[in-house]
PDB file of C-alpha atoms in Angstrom:
ATOM      1  CA  MET G 330      -7.956  27.254   7.232  1.00 56.00           C
ATOM      2  CA  GLN G 331      -7.114  24.951  10.154  1.00 56.00           C
ATOM      3  CA  LYS G 332     -10.796  24.734  11.079  1.00 58.00           C
ATOM      4  CA  ALA G 333     -11.663  23.673   7.513  1.00 53.00           C
ATOM      5  CA  ILE G 334      -8.958  20.984   7.603  1.00 53.00           C
ATOM      6  CA  SER G 335     -10.313  19.739  10.930  1.00 61.00           C
ATOM      7  CA  HIS G 336     -13.851  19.531   9.510  1.00 53.00           C
ATOM      8  CA  ARG G 337     -12.533  17.641   6.470  1.00 59.00           C
ATOM      9  CA  ASP G 338     -10.653  15.139   8.644  1.00 60.00           C
ATOM     10  CA  ASN G 339     -13.702  14.570  10.848  1.00 66.00           C
ATOM     11  CA  PHE G 340     -15.880  14.017   7.777  1.00 61.00           C
ATOM     12  CA  ILE G 341     -13.414  11.505   6.321  1.00 63.00           C
ATOM     13  CA  SER G 342     -13.254   9.621   9.619  1.00 63.00           C
ATOM     14  CA  ILE G 343     -17.047   9.478  10.058  1.00 68.00           C
ATOM     15  CA  ALA G 344     -17.735   8.625   6.404  1.00 67.00           C
ATOM     16  CA  SER G 345     -15.160   5.821   6.424  1.00 65.00           C
ATOM     17  CA  HIS G 346     -16.681   4.224   9.519  1.00 65.00           C
ATOM     18  CA  GLU G 347     -20.213   4.545   8.131  1.00 72.00           C
ATOM     19  CA  LEU G 348     -19.210   2.979   4.799  1.00 73.00           C
ATOM     20  CA  LYS G 349     -17.481   0.005   6.384  1.00 74.00           C
ATOM     21  CA  THR G 350     -20.638  -1.819   7.512  1.00 80.00           C
ATOM     22  CA  PRO G 351     -22.651  -1.691   4.237  1.00 82.00           C
ATOM     23  CA  VAL G 352     -19.578  -2.616   2.173  1.00 81.00           C
ATOM     24  CA  THR G 353     -18.935  -5.606   4.462  1.00 84.00           C
ATOM     25  CA  SER G 354     -22.550  -6.684   3.903  1.00 87.00           C
ATOM     26  CA  LEU G 355     -22.132  -6.357   0.130  1.00 84.00           C
ATOM     27  CA  LYS G 356     -19.055  -8.565   0.333  1.00 85.00           C
ATOM     28  CA  VAL G 357     -20.961 -11.269   2.223  1.00 87.00           C
ATOM     29  CA  TYR G 358     -23.863 -11.276  -0.255  1.00 83.00           C
ATOM     30  CA  ALA G 359     -21.479 -11.295  -3.230  1.00 87.00           C
ATOM     31  CA  GLU G 360     -19.644 -14.319  -1.805  1.00 86.00           C
ATOM     32  CA  ILE G 361     -22.959 -16.162  -1.291  1.00 88.00           C
ATOM     33  CA  LEU G 362     -24.056 -15.450  -4.876  1.00 86.00           C
ATOM     34  CA  LEU G 363     -20.639 -16.525  -6.195  1.00 85.00           C
ATOM     35  CA  ARG G 364     -20.971 -19.910  -4.507  1.00 85.00           C
ATOM     36  CA  GLN G 365     -24.555 -20.383  -5.752  1.00 84.00           C
ATOM     37  CA  PHE G 366     -23.850 -19.545  -9.390  1.00 81.00           C
ATOM     38  CA  LYS G 367     -20.606 -21.537  -9.348  1.00 79.00           C
ATOM     39  CA  ASN G 368     -22.638 -24.611  -8.374  1.00 79.00           C
ATOM     40  CA  LYS G 369     -25.223 -23.861 -11.090  1.00 76.00           C
ATOM     41  CA  GLY G 370     -22.549 -23.565 -13.773  1.00 75.00           C
ATOM     42  CA  ASP G 371     -23.799 -20.148 -14.988  1.00 74.00           C
ATOM     43  CA  GLU G 372     -20.457 -18.914 -16.328  1.00 82.00           C
ATOM     44  CA  LYS G 373     -21.697 -15.541 -17.633  1.00 84.00           C
ATOM     45  CA  THR G 374     -23.349 -14.511 -14.356  1.00 85.00           C
ATOM     46  CA  LEU G 375     -20.376 -15.924 -12.432  1.00 85.00           C
ATOM     47  CA  ASP G 376     -18.019 -13.702 -14.447  1.00 85.00           C
ATOM     48  CA  TYR G 377     -20.114 -10.620 -13.596  1.00 86.00           C
ATOM     49  CA  LEU G 378     -20.102 -11.545  -9.907  1.00 86.00           C
ATOM     50  CA  ILE G 379     -16.331 -12.035  -9.890  1.00 85.00           C
ATOM     51  CA  LYS G 380     -15.923  -8.535 -11.317  1.00 87.00           C
ATOM     52  CA  ILE G 381     -18.346  -7.127  -8.720  1.00 89.00           C
ATOM     53  CA  ASN G 382     -16.428  -8.892  -5.969  1.00 84.00           C
ATOM     54  CA  LYS G 383     -13.124  -7.395  -7.151  1.00 83.00           C
ATOM     55  CA  GLN G 384     -14.609  -3.900  -7.131  1.00 86.00           C
ATOM     56  CA  ILE G 385     -15.903  -4.467  -3.590  1.00 86.00           C
ATOM     57  CA  ASP G 386     -12.368  -5.481  -2.581  1.00 82.00           C
ATOM     58  CA  LYS G 387     -11.017  -2.247  -4.072  1.00 79.00           C
ATOM     59  CA  LEU G 388     -13.630  -0.206  -2.228  1.00 83.00           C
ATOM     60  CA  THR G 389     -12.819  -2.044   1.016  1.00 81.00           C
ATOM     61  CA  ALA G 390      -9.124  -1.244   0.566  1.00 79.00           C
ATOM     62  CA  LEU G 391      -9.894   2.447  -0.032  1.00 79.00           C
ATOM     63  CA  ILE G 392     -12.047   2.620   3.096  1.00 82.00           C
ATOM     64  CA  GLN G 393      -9.329   0.894   5.119  1.00 81.00           C
ATOM     65  CA  ASP G 394      -6.760   3.405   3.861  1.00 79.00           C
ATOM     66  CA  LEU G 395      -8.998   6.309   4.876  1.00 80.00           C
ATOM     67  CA  LEU G 396      -9.470   4.756   8.310  1.00 80.00           C
ATOM     68  CA  ASN G 397      -5.710   4.363   8.618  1.00 79.00           C
ATOM     69  CA  VAL G 398      -5.194   8.028   7.757  1.00 81.00           C
ATOM     70  CA  SER G 399      -7.659   8.971  10.488  1.00 79.00           C
ATOM     71  CA  ARG G 400      -5.915   6.689  13.003  1.00 81.00           C
ATOM     72  CA  ILE G 401      -2.504   8.122  12.108  1.00 82.00           C
ATOM     73  CA  GLN G 402      -3.793  11.679  12.589  1.00 79.00           C
ATOM     74  CA  LYS G 403      -5.168  10.739  16.012  1.00 79.00           C
ATOM     75  CA  ASN G 404      -2.120   8.615  16.897  1.00 82.00           C
ATOM     76  CA  GLN G 405      -4.385   5.564  17.248  1.00 80.00           C
ATOM     77  CA  MET G 406      -2.821   3.201  14.701  1.00 86.00           C
ATOM     78  CA  ALA G 407      -2.411  -0.194  16.381  1.00 88.00           C
ATOM     79  CA  TYR G 408       0.828  -2.166  15.931  1.00 92.00           C
ATOM     80  CA  ARG G 409       1.575  -5.791  16.767  1.00 93.00           C
ATOM     81  CA  MET G 410       5.327  -6.225  17.044  1.00 94.00           C
ATOM     82  CA  GLU G 411       6.866  -9.670  16.508  1.00 94.00           C
ATOM     83  CA  LEU G 412      10.002 -11.253  15.074  1.00 94.00           C
ATOM     84  CA  CYS G 413       9.555 -11.470  11.300  1.00 95.00           C
ATOM     85  CA  ASP G 414      11.392 -13.054   8.398  1.00 96.00           C
ATOM     86  CA  LEU G 415      11.383 -10.234   5.856  1.00 97.00           C
ATOM     87  CA  ASN G 416      12.296 -12.629   3.046  1.00 97.00           C
ATOM     88  CA  GLU G 417       9.030 -14.526   3.526  1.00 97.00           C
ATOM     89  CA  LEU G 418       7.088 -11.318   4.076  1.00 96.00           C
ATOM     90  CA  ALA G 419       8.425  -9.717   0.873  1.00 97.00           C
ATOM     91  CA  LYS G 420       7.860 -12.903  -1.145  1.00 97.00           C
ATOM     92  CA  GLU G 421       4.246 -13.051  -0.019  1.00 96.00           C
ATOM     93  CA  ALA G 422       3.686  -9.360  -0.825  1.00 95.00           C
ATOM     94  CA  VAL G 423       5.212  -9.844  -4.295  1.00 96.00           C
ATOM     95  CA  GLU G 424       3.075 -12.923  -5.008  1.00 95.00           C
ATOM     96  CA  ASN G 425      -0.112 -11.175  -3.890  1.00 91.00           C
ATOM     97  CA  THR G 426       0.611  -8.078  -5.978  1.00 93.00           C
ATOM     98  CA  GLN G 427       1.661 -10.098  -9.020  1.00 94.00           C
ATOM     99  CA  GLN G 428      -1.935 -11.311  -9.248  1.00 88.00           C
ATOM    100  CA  ILE G 429      -3.205  -7.816 -10.085  1.00 86.00           C
ATOM    101  CA  THR G 430      -0.867  -7.228 -13.044  1.00 89.00           C
ATOM    102  CA  ASP G 431      -0.401  -9.280 -16.193  1.00 88.00           C
ATOM    103  CA  HIS G 432       1.863  -6.734 -17.848  1.00 89.00           C
ATOM    104  CA  HIS G 433       4.594  -6.439 -15.200  1.00 95.00           C
ATOM    105  CA  LYS G 434       6.910  -9.143 -13.942  1.00 96.00           C
ATOM    106  CA  ILE G 435       7.817  -8.440 -10.303  1.00 97.00           C
ATOM    107  CA  LEU G 436      11.335  -9.672  -9.523  1.00 97.00           C
ATOM    108  CA  LEU G 437      12.557 -10.289  -5.969  1.00 98.00           C
ATOM    109  CA  LYS G 438      16.308 -10.035  -5.427  1.00 98.00           C
ATOM    110  CA  GLY G 439      18.648 -10.258  -2.445  1.00 97.00           C
ATOM    111  CA  LYS G 440      18.229 -11.718   1.014  1.00 96.00           C
ATOM    112  CA  ILE G 441      18.050 -10.591   4.634  1.00 96.00           C
ATOM    113  CA  LYS G 442      19.764 -13.063   6.965  1.00 94.00           C
ATOM    114  CA  ARG G 443      18.360 -11.882  10.283  1.00 93.00           C
ATOM    115  CA  LYS G 444      14.817 -11.663  11.561  1.00 93.00           C
ATOM    116  CA  ILE G 445      13.600  -8.269  12.638  1.00 94.00           C
ATOM    117  CA  LEU G 446      11.085  -6.954  15.152  1.00 94.00           C
ATOM    118  CA  CYS G 447       8.191  -5.407  13.239  1.00 95.00           C
ATOM    119  CA  ASP G 448       4.464  -5.455  12.612  1.00 95.00           C
ATOM    120  CA  ARG G 449       4.190  -8.036   9.836  1.00 95.00           C
ATOM    121  CA  GLU G 450       0.863  -6.776   8.491  1.00 93.00           C
ATOM    122  CA  ARG G 451       1.922  -3.121   8.456  1.00 95.00           C
ATOM    123  CA  ILE G 452       5.289  -3.710   6.761  1.00 97.00           C
ATOM    124  CA  SER G 453       3.582  -5.924   4.197  1.00 96.00           C
ATOM    125  CA  GLN G 454       1.177  -3.028   3.633  1.00 94.00           C
ATOM    126  CA  VAL G 455       4.137  -0.710   2.928  1.00 96.00           C
ATOM    127  CA  ILE G 456       5.647  -3.090   0.353  1.00 97.00           C
ATOM    128  CA  ILE G 457       2.294  -3.641  -1.366  1.00 95.00           C
ATOM    129  CA  ASN G 458       1.654   0.136  -1.441  1.00 93.00           C
ATOM    130  CA  LEU G 459       5.022   0.687  -3.122  1.00 96.00           C
ATOM    131  CA  LEU G 460       4.413  -2.142  -5.600  1.00 96.00           C
ATOM    132  CA  THR G 461       0.933  -0.951  -6.585  1.00 92.00           C
ATOM    133  CA  ASN G 462       2.325   2.560  -7.102  1.00 92.00           C
ATOM    134  CA  ALA G 463       5.137   1.123  -9.231  1.00 94.00           C
ATOM    135  CA  ILE G 464       2.566  -0.693 -11.386  1.00 94.00           C
ATOM    136  CA  LYS G 465       0.399   2.411 -11.703  1.00 91.00           C
ATOM    137  CA  TYR G 466       3.213   4.785 -12.656  1.00 90.00           C
ATOM    138  CA  SER G 467       5.049   2.504 -15.090  1.00 92.00           C
ATOM    139  CA  PRO G 468       2.325   1.604 -17.619  1.00 89.00           C
ATOM    140  CA  LEU G 469       4.797   1.016 -20.454  1.00 90.00           C
ATOM    141  CA  ALA G 470       7.397  -0.938 -18.474  1.00 93.00           C
ATOM    142  CA  ASP G 471       7.391  -4.718 -18.159  1.00 92.00           C
ATOM    143  CA  LYS G 472       9.160  -5.270 -14.843  1.00 96.00           C
ATOM    144  CA  ILE G 473       9.469  -4.062 -11.261  1.00 97.00           C
ATOM    145  CA  ILE G 474      12.362  -5.012  -8.991  1.00 98.00           C
ATOM    146  CA  VAL G 475      12.192  -5.533  -5.225  1.00 98.00           C
ATOM    147  CA  THR G 476      15.645  -5.637  -3.619  1.00 98.00           C
ATOM    148  CA  LEU G 477      16.388  -6.878  -0.108  1.00 98.00           C
ATOM    149  CA  SER G 478      19.695  -6.085   1.629  1.00 97.00           C
ATOM    150  CA  GLN G 479      21.167  -5.399   5.035  1.00 96.00           C
ATOM    151  CA  ASN G 480      24.130  -3.962   6.891  1.00 94.00           C
ATOM    152  CA  LYS G 481      25.156  -4.270  10.528  1.00 92.00           C
ATOM    153  CA  LYS G 482      22.506  -1.849  11.757  1.00 93.00           C
ATOM    154  CA  GLU G 483      19.483  -2.270   9.521  1.00 95.00           C
ATOM    155  CA  THR G 484      17.573  -3.935   6.719  1.00 97.00           C
ATOM    156  CA  LEU G 485      16.925  -2.153   3.442  1.00 97.00           C
ATOM    157  CA  ILE G 486      13.980  -2.813   1.140  1.00 98.00           C
ATOM    158  CA  ALA G 487      13.793  -1.081  -2.244  1.00 98.00           C
ATOM    159  CA  VAL G 488      11.096  -1.094  -4.931  1.00 98.00           C
ATOM    160  CA  SER G 489      12.251   0.088  -8.367  1.00 97.00           C
ATOM    161  CA  ASP G 490      10.132   0.786 -11.430  1.00 96.00           C
ATOM    162  CA  PHE G 491      10.956   1.996 -14.924  1.00 94.00           C
ATOM    163  CA  GLY G 492       8.062   4.368 -15.413  1.00 92.00           C
ATOM    164  CA  ILE G 493       7.310   8.075 -15.613  1.00 90.00           C
ATOM    165  CA  GLY G 494       9.630   9.038 -12.750  1.00 91.00           C
ATOM    166  CA  ILE G 495       9.075  11.907 -10.360  1.00 88.00           C
ATOM    167  CA  SER G 496      10.536  15.389 -10.733  1.00 86.00           C
ATOM    168  CA  LYS G 497      12.347  17.000  -7.801  1.00 85.00           C
ATOM    169  CA  GLU G 498       9.411  19.362  -7.364  1.00 81.00           C
ATOM    170  CA  HIS G 499       7.063  16.423  -6.736  1.00 82.00           C
ATOM    171  CA  GLN G 500       9.580  14.450  -4.658  1.00 86.00           C
ATOM    172  CA  ARG G 501       9.245  16.973  -1.843  1.00 81.00           C
ATOM    173  CA  LYS G 502       5.479  16.456  -1.722  1.00 88.00           C
ATOM    174  CA  VAL G 503       4.743  12.806  -2.545  1.00 88.00           C
ATOM    175  CA  PHE G 504       4.450  11.815   1.136  1.00 89.00           C
ATOM    176  CA  ASP G 505       1.870  14.530   1.871  1.00 86.00           C
ATOM    177  CA  ARG G 506      -1.730  13.500   2.447  1.00 81.00           C
ATOM    178  CA  PHE G 507      -3.901  13.459  -0.688  1.00 74.00           C
ATOM    179  CA  TYR G 508      -1.019  14.541  -2.936  1.00 74.00           C
ATOM    180  CA  ARG G 509      -1.239  12.961  -6.384  1.00 71.00           C
ATOM    181  CA  ILE G 510       1.505  12.775  -8.984  1.00 69.00           C
ATOM    182  CA  SER G 511       0.966  13.824 -12.588  1.00 60.00           C
ATOM    183  CA  ASP G 512       3.115  13.039 -15.614  1.00 56.00           C
ATOM    184  CA  THR G 513       4.888  15.464 -17.953  1.00 52.00           C
ATOM    185  CA  ASN G 514       1.644  15.981 -19.880  1.00 56.00           C
ATOM    186  CA  GLY G 515      -0.205  16.964 -16.718  1.00 53.00           C
ATOM    187  CA  GLU G 516      -2.176  13.714 -16.583  1.00 56.00           C
ATOM    188  CA  THR G 517      -3.125  12.737 -13.021  1.00 56.00           C
ATOM    189  CA  TYR G 518      -3.301   9.029 -12.210  1.00 57.00           C
ATOM    190  CA  PRO G 519      -6.177   7.434 -10.251  1.00 58.00           C
ATOM    191  CA  GLY G 520      -5.974   7.190  -6.485  1.00 62.00           C
ATOM    192  CA  LEU G 521      -6.528   9.156  -3.304  1.00 61.00           C
ATOM    193  CA  GLY G 522      -2.893  10.083  -2.734  1.00 74.00           C
ATOM    194  CA  ILE G 523      -2.644   8.524   0.735  1.00 86.00           C
ATOM    195  CA  GLY G 524      -0.662   5.306   0.220  1.00 89.00           C
ATOM    196  CA  LEU G 525       2.740   6.963   0.614  1.00 92.00           C
ATOM    197  CA  PHE G 526       1.521   9.032   3.553  1.00 92.00           C
ATOM    198  CA  ILE G 527       0.466   5.837   5.342  1.00 93.00           C
ATOM    199  CA  SER G 528       3.671   4.022   4.367  1.00 95.00           C
ATOM    200  CA  GLN G 529       5.847   6.824   5.709  1.00 95.00           C
ATOM    201  CA  ALA G 530       3.962   6.818   9.027  1.00 95.00           C
ATOM    202  CA  ILE G 531       4.357   3.037   9.391  1.00 96.00           C
ATOM    203  CA  VAL G 532       8.082   3.082   8.621  1.00 97.00           C
ATOM    204  CA  LYS G 533       8.634   6.030  10.965  1.00 95.00           C
ATOM    205  CA  ARG G 534       6.901   4.187  13.834  1.00 94.00           C
ATOM    206  CA  HIS G 535       9.398   1.350  13.270  1.00 95.00           C
ATOM    207  CA  GLY G 536      12.312   3.763  13.672  1.00 94.00           C
ATOM    208  CA  GLY G 537      13.056   3.828   9.950  1.00 96.00           C
ATOM    209  CA  GLU G 538      12.874   6.254   7.070  1.00 96.00           C
ATOM    210  CA  ILE G 539      11.513   6.021   3.541  1.00 96.00           C
ATOM    211  CA  LYS G 540      13.276   7.815   0.685  1.00 95.00           C
ATOM    212  CA  ILE G 541      12.829   8.292  -3.025  1.00 95.00           C
ATOM    213  CA  ILE G 542      15.437   8.278  -5.796  1.00 94.00           C
ATOM    214  CA  SER G 543      13.959   9.305  -9.132  1.00 93.00           C
ATOM    215  CA  VAL G 544      14.518  11.060 -12.425  1.00 88.00           C
ATOM    216  CA  ALA G 545      11.545  12.256 -14.448  1.00 86.00           C
ATOM    217  CA  GLY G 546      10.977   9.905 -17.373  1.00 87.00           C
ATOM    218  CA  LYS G 547      13.397   7.250 -16.100  1.00 89.00           C
ATOM    219  CA  GLY G 548      11.604   5.565 -13.230  1.00 93.00           C
ATOM    220  CA  SER G 549      11.707   5.671  -9.447  1.00 95.00           C
ATOM    221  CA  THR G 550      13.113   3.729  -6.509  1.00 97.00           C
ATOM    222  CA  PHE G 551      11.442   3.928  -3.119  1.00 97.00           C
ATOM    223  CA  ARG G 552      13.668   2.574  -0.367  1.00 97.00           C
ATOM    224  CA  PHE G 553      13.026   2.188   3.344  1.00 98.00           C
ATOM    225  CA  ASN G 554      15.124   0.929   6.227  1.00 97.00           C
ATOM    226  CA  LEU G 555      14.157  -0.967   9.373  1.00 96.00           C
ATOM    227  CA  PRO G 556      16.689  -1.006  12.234  1.00 95.00           C
ATOM    228  CA  PHE G 557      17.626  -4.353  13.786  1.00 90.00           C
ATOM    229  CA  THR G 558      17.622  -2.753  17.232  1.00 76.00           C
ATOM    230  CA  LYS G 559      14.233  -1.947  18.741  1.00 58.00           C
ATOM    231  CA  LYS G 560      13.410   1.657  17.885  1.00 55.00           C
ATOM    232  CA  TYR G 561       9.652   1.345  17.841  1.00 51.00           C
ATOM    233  CA  SER G 562       8.101   4.735  18.547  1.00 52.00           C
ATOM    234  CA  LYS G 563       4.664   5.396  20.023  1.00 53.00           C
ATOM    235  CA  SER G 564       4.392   8.823  18.438  1.00 47.00           C
TER     236      SER G 564
END
């Protein structure tokens, strides 16, 4: 069994690296065509190219996630620690994610008064992962709430949705690699099931912990803490 898992991980790592170059080339050519047809005023073709470009972005994000999983497994994930304003970071993550949903209004509440030592890109990745999950698993809801708070020791960031919720049985497994949540009807939602695995690894390396509070059918809150004191771990 362990040998099969090792072979799978090696395949994922190799395939992700091999896919990165051709997808990058596709992105370059798509951008060139977008500029050309924008200048020509061909709105129909331009619309097709915009859709192609968005799908390339999705594929790029999937490949990057797979590469991150491989790096985490090999303890090779790179971190760039710096003093960050989490208010600005969260606002930017909310604004970027808001662009991918017309149905949900993402609300940002609270404030963190102190800067914190963290990897800005990685923590932004955690917030965006939680937001995209909240959008995916609350198809009938119209809002998502991001709450920022702090105490003497740490910052707290919470993402709350009003969707399908997660049963206790699933809560124990949602941070496992490739684990995907299904609703009460057994419907499985799209995705590779690695976003929460990556998020947990990032938060753990910052000396924090990510937790879930959820009731099936009533939504979920994912909350993680980041200590003010330097607790960055290399393992």
